[in-house]
Amino acid sequence: MSAPIKETAAVPVQRTTGRAPARPGSERSEGVVLNAFSHGFLALWALLIVLPLLWLVLSSFKTDAQIGGSAFGWPQHWSLDVFGRAWEKGIGDYFLNTVIVLVFSVPLTMLLGSMAAYVLARYEFWGNRFLYFFFVAGAMFPVFLALVPLFFMVKRLDMLNTYQGLILVYVAYSMPFTVFFMHAFFRTLPTAVFEAAVLDGASHTRTFFQVMLPMAKPGLISVGIFNTLGQWNQFILPTVLMQPQSGDDPERYVLTQGLIQLQQQMGYASDLPVLFAGVTIAMIPMLVVYLSFQRQVQAGLTSATLK
């Protein structure tokens, strides 16, 4: 009888490659170098943003002689009188006009944009994709190409140099981006919650306002901040639409127009601290808004990809 064959464990064959195995310390060193490079780039980017803003604020506390003698010098006297002079020279009226327009334009943009995005994202009907791409195409259309027909359209409606005319134009101008952003956000919301609300007998209006819209709060805050920044800094549209049409027509300039008017009113008698103070007044509200809602903006931008 032949002897039983002994089973031997299979020995894995290691294939040799021409490349030597990476050392444990090399990956760590590469990570340290990459981390240092990324932090250095971010620090440089922060300096490029913070230093011009700091220079602008400090220049508002100087005099014309100090700005002409040393543009990067430190202010010798700290006084808020220049901000009072800038406010009295028209910055206060321009600021109020801008606030009046944005108080109505931003909420109206958010309401209409979120409603359109919700319908396009949650309901299937004929022409759905056409309407969606129609809104998206509006975001790619340069506003400069529509200035002439836009001017005559607003003029025919007798809304030139009026708050309501500029509000409606701002809403139409901001709708494409709002629909595009909120459409992607509404599609990420769980369908089970929507179906549960329908089974409970909730109407379409109640489902939208009491169920879906609160769930989309991070996206609403993010796109609301973007719309506020874009409409606050808008220049070309109010320049075309907010010009006095007669001698009796009052001036309703917004901040971006008002800063140009303030510079033109100076003429040869320059008062650069007042101009710097006006720019600072126009800049501070947007900085406060963005810094206050920074976490919400980041959450709104990332939540759609994490769900």
CSV table of C-alpha atoms in Angstrom, one decimal:
chain,number,residue,atom,x,y,z
A,1,MET,CA,0.0,0.0,0.0
A,2,SER,CA,1.2,3.4,-0.8
A,3,ALA,CA,1.8,5.9,2.0
A,4,PRO,CA,-0.9,8.5,2.5
A,5,ILE,CA,-0.1,11.8,0.9
A,6,LYS,CA,0.4,14.6,3.5
A,7,GLU,CA,-1.4,17.8,2.8
A,8,THR,CA,0.9,20.8,2.9
A,9,ALA,CA,-0.3,24.3,3.3
A,10,ALA,CA,0.0,26.4,0.1
A,11,VAL,CA,2.7,28.9,0.3
A,12,PRO,CA,1.7,32.2,-1.3
A,13,VAL,CA,4.1,33.2,-4.1
A,14,GLN,CA,5.2,36.7,-3.8
A,15,ARG,CA,5.6,38.4,-7.1
A,16,THR,CA,8.5,40.7,-7.3
A,17,THR,CA,8.2,44.0,-9.0
A,18,GLY,CA,10.9,46.2,-10.2
A,19,ARG,CA,9.8,48.9,-7.7
A,20,ALA,CA,11.0,48.8,-4.1
A,21,PRO,CA,8.3,48.9,-1.4
A,22,ALA,CA,7.6,52.4,-0.1
A,23,ARG,CA,9.1,53.2,3.2
A,24,PRO,CA,6.7,54.0,6.1
A,25,GLY,CA,8.4,57.4,6.7
A,26,SER,CA,8.2,58.5,3.0
A,27,GLU,CA,4.4,58.6,2.9
A,28,ARG,CA,4.3,60.6,6.1
A,29,SER,CA,6.9,63.1,4.7
A,30,GLU,CA,4.9,63.5,1.5
A,31,GLY,CA,1.8,64.2,3.6
A,32,VAL,CA,3.7,66.8,5.6
A,33,VAL,CA,5.0,68.5,2.5
A,34,LEU,CA,1.5,68.5,0.9
A,35,ASN,CA,-0.1,69.9,4.1
A,36,ALA,CA,2.5,72.6,4.4
A,37,PHE,CA,2.0,73.6,0.7
A,38,SER,CA,-1.8,73.7,1.1
A,39,HIS,CA,-1.6,75.8,4.3
A,40,GLY,CA,0.9,78.1,2.8
A,41,PHE,CA,-1.2,78.7,-0.3
A,42,LEU,CA,-4.3,79.4,1.9
A,43,ALA,CA,-2.3,81.8,4.0
A,44,LEU,CA,-1.1,83.6,0.9
A,45,TRP,CA,-4.7,83.7,-0.4
A,46,ALA,CA,-5.9,85.1,2.9
A,47,LEU,CA,-3.3,87.9,2.8
A,48,LEU,CA,-4.3,88.8,-0.7
A,49,ILE,CA,-7.9,89.3,0.5
A,50,VAL,CA,-7.4,90.7,4.0
A,51,LEU,CA,-4.6,93.3,3.2
A,52,PRO,CA,-6.5,95.3,0.6
A,53,LEU,CA,-9.6,95.4,2.9
A,54,LEU,CA,-7.4,96.5,5.8
A,55,TRP,CA,-5.7,99.1,3.7
A,56,LEU,CA,-9.1,100.4,2.6
A,57,VAL,CA,-10.4,100.8,6.2
A,58,LEU,CA,-7.2,102.4,7.4
A,59,SER,CA,-7.2,104.9,4.5
A,60,SER,CA,-10.6,106.2,5.6
A,61,PHE,CA,-9.0,107.4,8.9
A,62,LYS,CA,-6.3,109.4,7.1
A,63,THR,CA,-6.3,112.8,5.5
A,64,ASP,CA,-5.6,113.6,1.8
A,65,ALA,CA,-2.1,114.7,2.8
A,66,GLN,CA,-1.3,111.5,4.5
A,67,ILE,CA,-2.7,109.4,1.7
A,68,GLY,CA,-0.7,111.4,-0.9
A,69,GLY,CA,2.5,111.3,1.3
A,70,SER,CA,2.4,107.6,2.3
A,71,ALA,CA,-0.4,105.5,1.0
A,72,PHE,CA,0.7,102.6,3.2
A,73,GLY,CA,1.4,104.6,6.4
A,74,TRP,CA,-0.5,104.3,9.7
A,75,PRO,CA,-3.2,106.9,10.4
A,76,GLN,CA,-2.0,109.6,12.8
A,77,HIS,CA,-5.4,110.5,14.2
A,78,TRP,CA,-8.3,108.1,14.7
A,79,SER,CA,-11.7,109.8,14.2
A,80,LEU,CA,-15.1,108.7,12.9
A,81,ASP,CA,-15.9,112.2,11.6
A,82,VAL,CA,-15.1,111.1,8.0
A,83,PHE,CA,-17.9,108.5,8.2
A,84,GLY,CA,-20.3,111.2,9.3
A,85,ARG,CA,-19.3,113.4,6.3
A,86,ALA,CA,-19.6,110.5,3.9
A,87,TRP,CA,-23.1,109.7,5.3
A,88,GLU,CA,-24.2,113.3,4.9
A,89,LYS,CA,-22.9,113.6,1.4
A,90,GLY,CA,-25.3,111.0,0.2
A,91,ILE,CA,-24.1,107.6,1.4
A,92,GLY,CA,-27.0,107.4,3.8
A,93,ASP,CA,-29.6,107.8,1.1
A,94,TYR,CA,-27.8,105.4,-1.2
A,95,PHE,CA,-27.6,102.9,1.6
A,96,LEU,CA,-31.3,103.2,2.4
A,97,ASN,CA,-32.3,102.8,-1.3
A,98,THR,CA,-30.2,99.6,-1.5
A,99,VAL,CA,-31.8,98.2,1.6
A,100,ILE,CA,-35.3,98.9,0.4
A,101,VAL,CA,-34.6,97.1,-2.9
A,102,LEU,CA,-33.0,94.1,-1.3
A,103,VAL,CA,-35.6,93.7,1.5
A,104,PHE,CA,-38.2,92.9,-1.3
A,105,SER,CA,-36.0,91.4,-4.1
A,106,VAL,CA,-34.1,88.7,-2.1
A,107,PRO,CA,-37.2,87.2,-0.3
A,108,LEU,CA,-39.2,87.3,-3.6
A,109,THR,CA,-36.3,85.6,-5.4
A,110,MET,CA,-36.0,82.9,-2.8
A,111,LEU,CA,-39.8,82.2,-2.8
A,112,LEU,CA,-40.3,82.0,-6.5
A,113,GLY,CA,-37.0,80.3,-7.2
A,114,SER,CA,-37.6,77.6,-4.6
A,115,MET,CA,-41.1,77.0,-5.7
A,116,ALA,CA,-40.0,76.6,-9.3
A,117,ALA,CA,-37.1,74.3,-8.3
A,118,TYR,CA,-39.4,72.2,-6.1
A,119,VAL,CA,-41.9,71.5,-8.9
A,120,LEU,CA,-39.2,70.7,-11.5
A,121,ALA,CA,-37.4,68.4,-9.0
A,122,ARG,CA,-40.2,66.5,-7.5
A,123,TYR,CA,-42.9,66.3,-10.2
A,124,GLU,CA,-42.7,64.6,-13.6
A,125,PHE,CA,-44.6,66.3,-16.4
A,126,TRP,CA,-44.3,67.0,-20.1
A,127,GLY,CA,-41.8,69.8,-20.7
A,128,ASN,CA,-40.1,69.4,-17.3
A,129,ARG,CA,-36.6,69.1,-18.7
A,130,PHE,CA,-37.2,71.9,-21.2
A,131,LEU,CA,-38.2,74.3,-18.5
A,132,TYR,CA,-35.3,73.3,-16.3
A,133,PHE,CA,-32.7,73.9,-19.1
A,134,PHE,CA,-34.5,77.1,-20.0
A,135,PHE,CA,-33.7,78.4,-16.5
A,136,VAL,CA,-30.2,77.1,-16.6
A,137,ALA,CA,-29.6,78.8,-20.0
A,138,GLY,CA,-30.6,82.1,-18.3
A,139,ALA,CA,-27.6,81.8,-16.0
A,140,MET,CA,-25.3,81.6,-19.1
A,141,PHE,CA,-26.8,84.6,-20.8
A,142,PRO,CA,-24.7,87.7,-20.3
A,143,VAL,CA,-26.7,90.6,-18.9
A,144,PHE,CA,-25.0,93.0,-21.2
A,145,LEU,CA,-26.7,91.6,-24.3
A,146,ALA,CA,-30.2,92.3,-22.8
A,147,LEU,CA,-29.6,95.8,-21.6
A,148,VAL,CA,-31.2,97.6,-24.5
A,149,PRO,CA,-34.4,95.5,-24.8
A,150,LEU,CA,-34.6,95.5,-20.9
A,151,PHE,CA,-34.4,99.3,-20.8
A,152,PHE,CA,-37.3,99.7,-23.3
A,153,MET,CA,-39.3,97.0,-21.6
A,154,VAL,CA,-39.1,98.7,-18.2
A,155,LYS,CA,-39.7,102.1,-19.8
A,156,ARG,CA,-42.9,100.8,-21.5
A,157,LEU,CA,-44.0,99.6,-18.1
A,158,ASP,CA,-43.3,103.1,-16.7
A,159,MET,CA,-40.9,101.7,-14.1
A,160,LEU,CA,-37.7,103.5,-14.8
A,161,ASN,CA,-36.1,105.0,-11.7
A,162,THR,CA,-38.6,103.1,-9.5
A,163,TYR,CA,-38.0,100.6,-6.7
A,164,GLN,CA,-40.5,98.1,-8.1
A,165,GLY,CA,-38.9,98.1,-11.5
A,166,LEU,CA,-35.4,97.4,-10.1
A,167,ILE,CA,-36.9,94.7,-7.7
A,168,LEU,CA,-38.5,92.8,-10.6
A,169,VAL,CA,-35.4,93.0,-12.7
A,170,TYR,CA,-33.3,91.7,-9.8
A,171,VAL,CA,-35.7,88.8,-9.2
A,172,ALA,CA,-35.6,87.8,-12.9
A,173,TYR,CA,-31.8,88.2,-13.0
A,174,SER,CA,-31.3,86.0,-9.9
A,175,MET,CA,-33.9,83.3,-10.7
A,176,PRO,CA,-31.7,81.1,-13.0
A,177,PHE,CA,-29.0,80.5,-10.4
A,178,THR,CA,-31.6,80.0,-7.6
A,179,VAL,CA,-33.5,77.4,-9.6
A,180,PHE,CA,-30.4,75.6,-10.6
A,181,PHE,CA,-29.0,75.5,-7.0
A,182,MET,CA,-32.3,74.6,-5.3
A,183,HIS,CA,-33.3,72.0,-8.0
A,184,ALA,CA,-30.2,69.9,-7.1
A,185,PHE,CA,-30.9,70.3,-3.4
A,186,PHE,CA,-34.6,69.3,-3.6
A,187,ARG,CA,-33.6,66.2,-5.5
A,188,THR,CA,-31.5,65.0,-2.6
A,189,LEU,CA,-34.2,65.2,0.0
A,190,PRO,CA,-35.7,61.9,1.1
A,191,THR,CA,-38.7,60.8,-0.9
A,192,ALA,CA,-40.2,58.9,2.0
A,193,VAL,CA,-41.0,62.1,3.9
A,194,PHE,CA,-42.7,63.5,0.9
A,195,GLU,CA,-44.8,60.3,0.4
A,196,ALA,CA,-45.7,60.2,4.1
A,197,ALA,CA,-47.0,63.8,3.9
A,198,VAL,CA,-49.1,62.9,0.8
A,199,LEU,CA,-50.5,59.8,2.5
A,200,ASP,CA,-51.5,61.9,5.5
A,201,GLY,CA,-53.6,64.1,3.3
A,202,ALA,CA,-51.4,67.1,3.1
A,203,SER,CA,-52.0,69.4,0.1
A,204,HIS,CA,-49.2,70.3,-2.3
A,205,THR,CA,-49.0,73.8,-0.8
A,206,ARG,CA,-48.8,72.4,2.8
A,207,THR,CA,-46.3,69.8,1.8
A,208,PHE,CA,-44.0,72.4,0.2
A,209,PHE,CA,-44.2,75.0,3.0
A,210,GLN,CA,-44.4,72.8,6.1
A,211,VAL,CA,-42.4,69.7,5.0
A,212,MET,CA,-40.0,70.2,2.1
A,213,LEU,CA,-39.0,73.8,2.6
A,214,PRO,CA,-37.9,73.4,6.2
A,215,MET,CA,-35.8,70.5,5.2
A,216,ALA,CA,-34.1,72.6,2.5
A,217,LYS,CA,-33.1,75.3,5.0
A,218,PRO,CA,-29.3,74.9,4.5
A,219,GLY,CA,-29.7,75.3,0.8
A,220,LEU,CA,-32.0,78.3,1.2
A,221,ILE,CA,-29.5,80.1,3.4
A,222,SER,CA,-26.6,79.4,1.0
A,223,VAL,CA,-28.3,80.6,-2.1
A,224,GLY,CA,-29.9,83.5,-0.1
A,225,ILE,CA,-26.4,84.7,0.8
A,226,PHE,CA,-25.2,84.5,-2.8
A,227,ASN,CA,-28.2,86.4,-4.0
A,228,THR,CA,-27.7,89.1,-1.4
A,229,LEU,CA,-24.1,89.5,-2.3
A,230,GLY,CA,-24.8,89.6,-6.0
A,231,GLN,CA,-27.7,92.1,-5.8
A,232,TRP,CA,-25.9,94.3,-3.2
A,233,ASN,CA,-22.9,94.6,-5.5
A,234,GLN,CA,-24.8,94.9,-8.8
A,235,PHE,CA,-23.8,98.0,-10.8
A,236,ILE,CA,-24.7,97.7,-14.5
A,237,LEU,CA,-28.5,97.1,-13.9
A,238,PRO,CA,-29.1,100.1,-11.6
A,239,THR,CA,-27.0,102.3,-13.7
A,240,VAL,CA,-29.2,101.6,-16.7
A,241,LEU,CA,-32.6,101.5,-14.9
A,242,MET,CA,-32.2,104.0,-12.0
A,243,GLN,CA,-31.5,107.3,-13.7
A,244,PRO,CA,-33.7,110.3,-13.3
A,245,GLN,CA,-36.0,110.8,-16.3
A,246,SER,CA,-36.7,114.4,-15.8
A,247,GLY,CA,-35.7,117.4,-13.6
A,248,ASP,CA,-38.5,116.6,-11.1
A,249,ASP,CA,-37.7,112.9,-10.9
A,250,PRO,CA,-35.8,112.2,-7.6
A,251,GLU,CA,-32.5,110.4,-7.5
A,252,ARG,CA,-32.9,106.8,-6.3
A,253,TYR,CA,-29.3,105.7,-6.7
A,254,VAL,CA,-28.1,102.5,-5.0
A,255,LEU,CA,-24.7,102.2,-3.2
A,256,THR,CA,-22.7,101.2,-6.3
A,257,GLN,CA,-24.1,104.2,-8.2
A,258,GLY,CA,-23.7,106.5,-5.2
A,259,LEU,CA,-20.0,105.8,-4.9
A,260,ILE,CA,-19.4,106.8,-8.5
A,261,GLN,CA,-21.6,109.9,-8.0
A,262,LEU,CA,-19.6,110.8,-4.8
A,263,GLN,CA,-16.4,110.6,-6.8
A,264,GLN,CA,-17.7,112.7,-9.6
A,265,GLN,CA,-19.1,115.4,-7.2
A,266,MET,CA,-15.6,115.9,-5.7
A,267,GLY,CA,-14.2,117.2,-9.0
A,268,TYR,CA,-10.8,118.7,-8.5
A,269,ALA,CA,-11.3,119.1,-4.7
A,270,SER,CA,-10.6,115.5,-3.9
A,271,ASP,CA,-11.7,114.1,-0.5
A,272,LEU,CA,-10.3,110.6,-0.7
A,273,PRO,CA,-11.0,109.7,3.0
A,274,VAL,CA,-14.8,110.3,2.4
A,275,LEU,CA,-14.7,108.0,-0.6
A,276,PHE,CA,-12.8,105.3,1.3
A,277,ALA,CA,-15.3,105.7,4.2
A,278,GLY,CA,-18.2,105.3,1.7
A,279,VAL,CA,-16.7,102.1,0.3
A,280,THR,CA,-16.1,100.8,3.9
A,281,ILE,CA,-19.8,101.5,4.8
A,282,ALA,CA,-20.9,99.6,1.7
A,283,MET,CA,-18.5,96.7,2.5
A,284,ILE,CA,-19.2,96.1,6.2
A,285,PRO,CA,-22.8,94.8,6.0
A,286,MET,CA,-21.8,92.1,3.5
A,287,LEU,CA,-18.9,91.0,5.6
A,288,VAL,CA,-21.1,90.8,8.7
A,289,VAL,CA,-23.7,88.8,6.8
A,290,TYR,CA,-21.2,86.3,5.3
A,291,LEU,CA,-19.3,85.9,8.6
A,292,SER,CA,-22.5,85.4,10.5
A,293,PHE,CA,-23.8,82.7,8.2
A,294,GLN,CA,-20.5,81.1,7.2
A,295,ARG,CA,-21.2,77.7,8.7
A,296,GLN,CA,-24.7,77.6,7.2
A,297,VAL,CA,-23.3,78.4,3.8
A,298,GLN,CA,-20.7,75.6,4.1
A,299,ALA,CA,-23.4,73.2,5.3
A,300,GLY,CA,-25.7,74.1,2.4
A,301,LEU,CA,-22.9,73.6,-0.2
A,302,THR,CA,-21.9,70.2,1.2
A,303,SER,CA,-25.1,68.7,2.4
A,304,ALA,CA,-26.4,68.0,-1.1
A,305,THR,CA,-23.3,65.9,-1.9
A,306,LEU,CA,-23.3,64.0,1.5
A,307,LYS,CA,-26.9,62.8,1.3
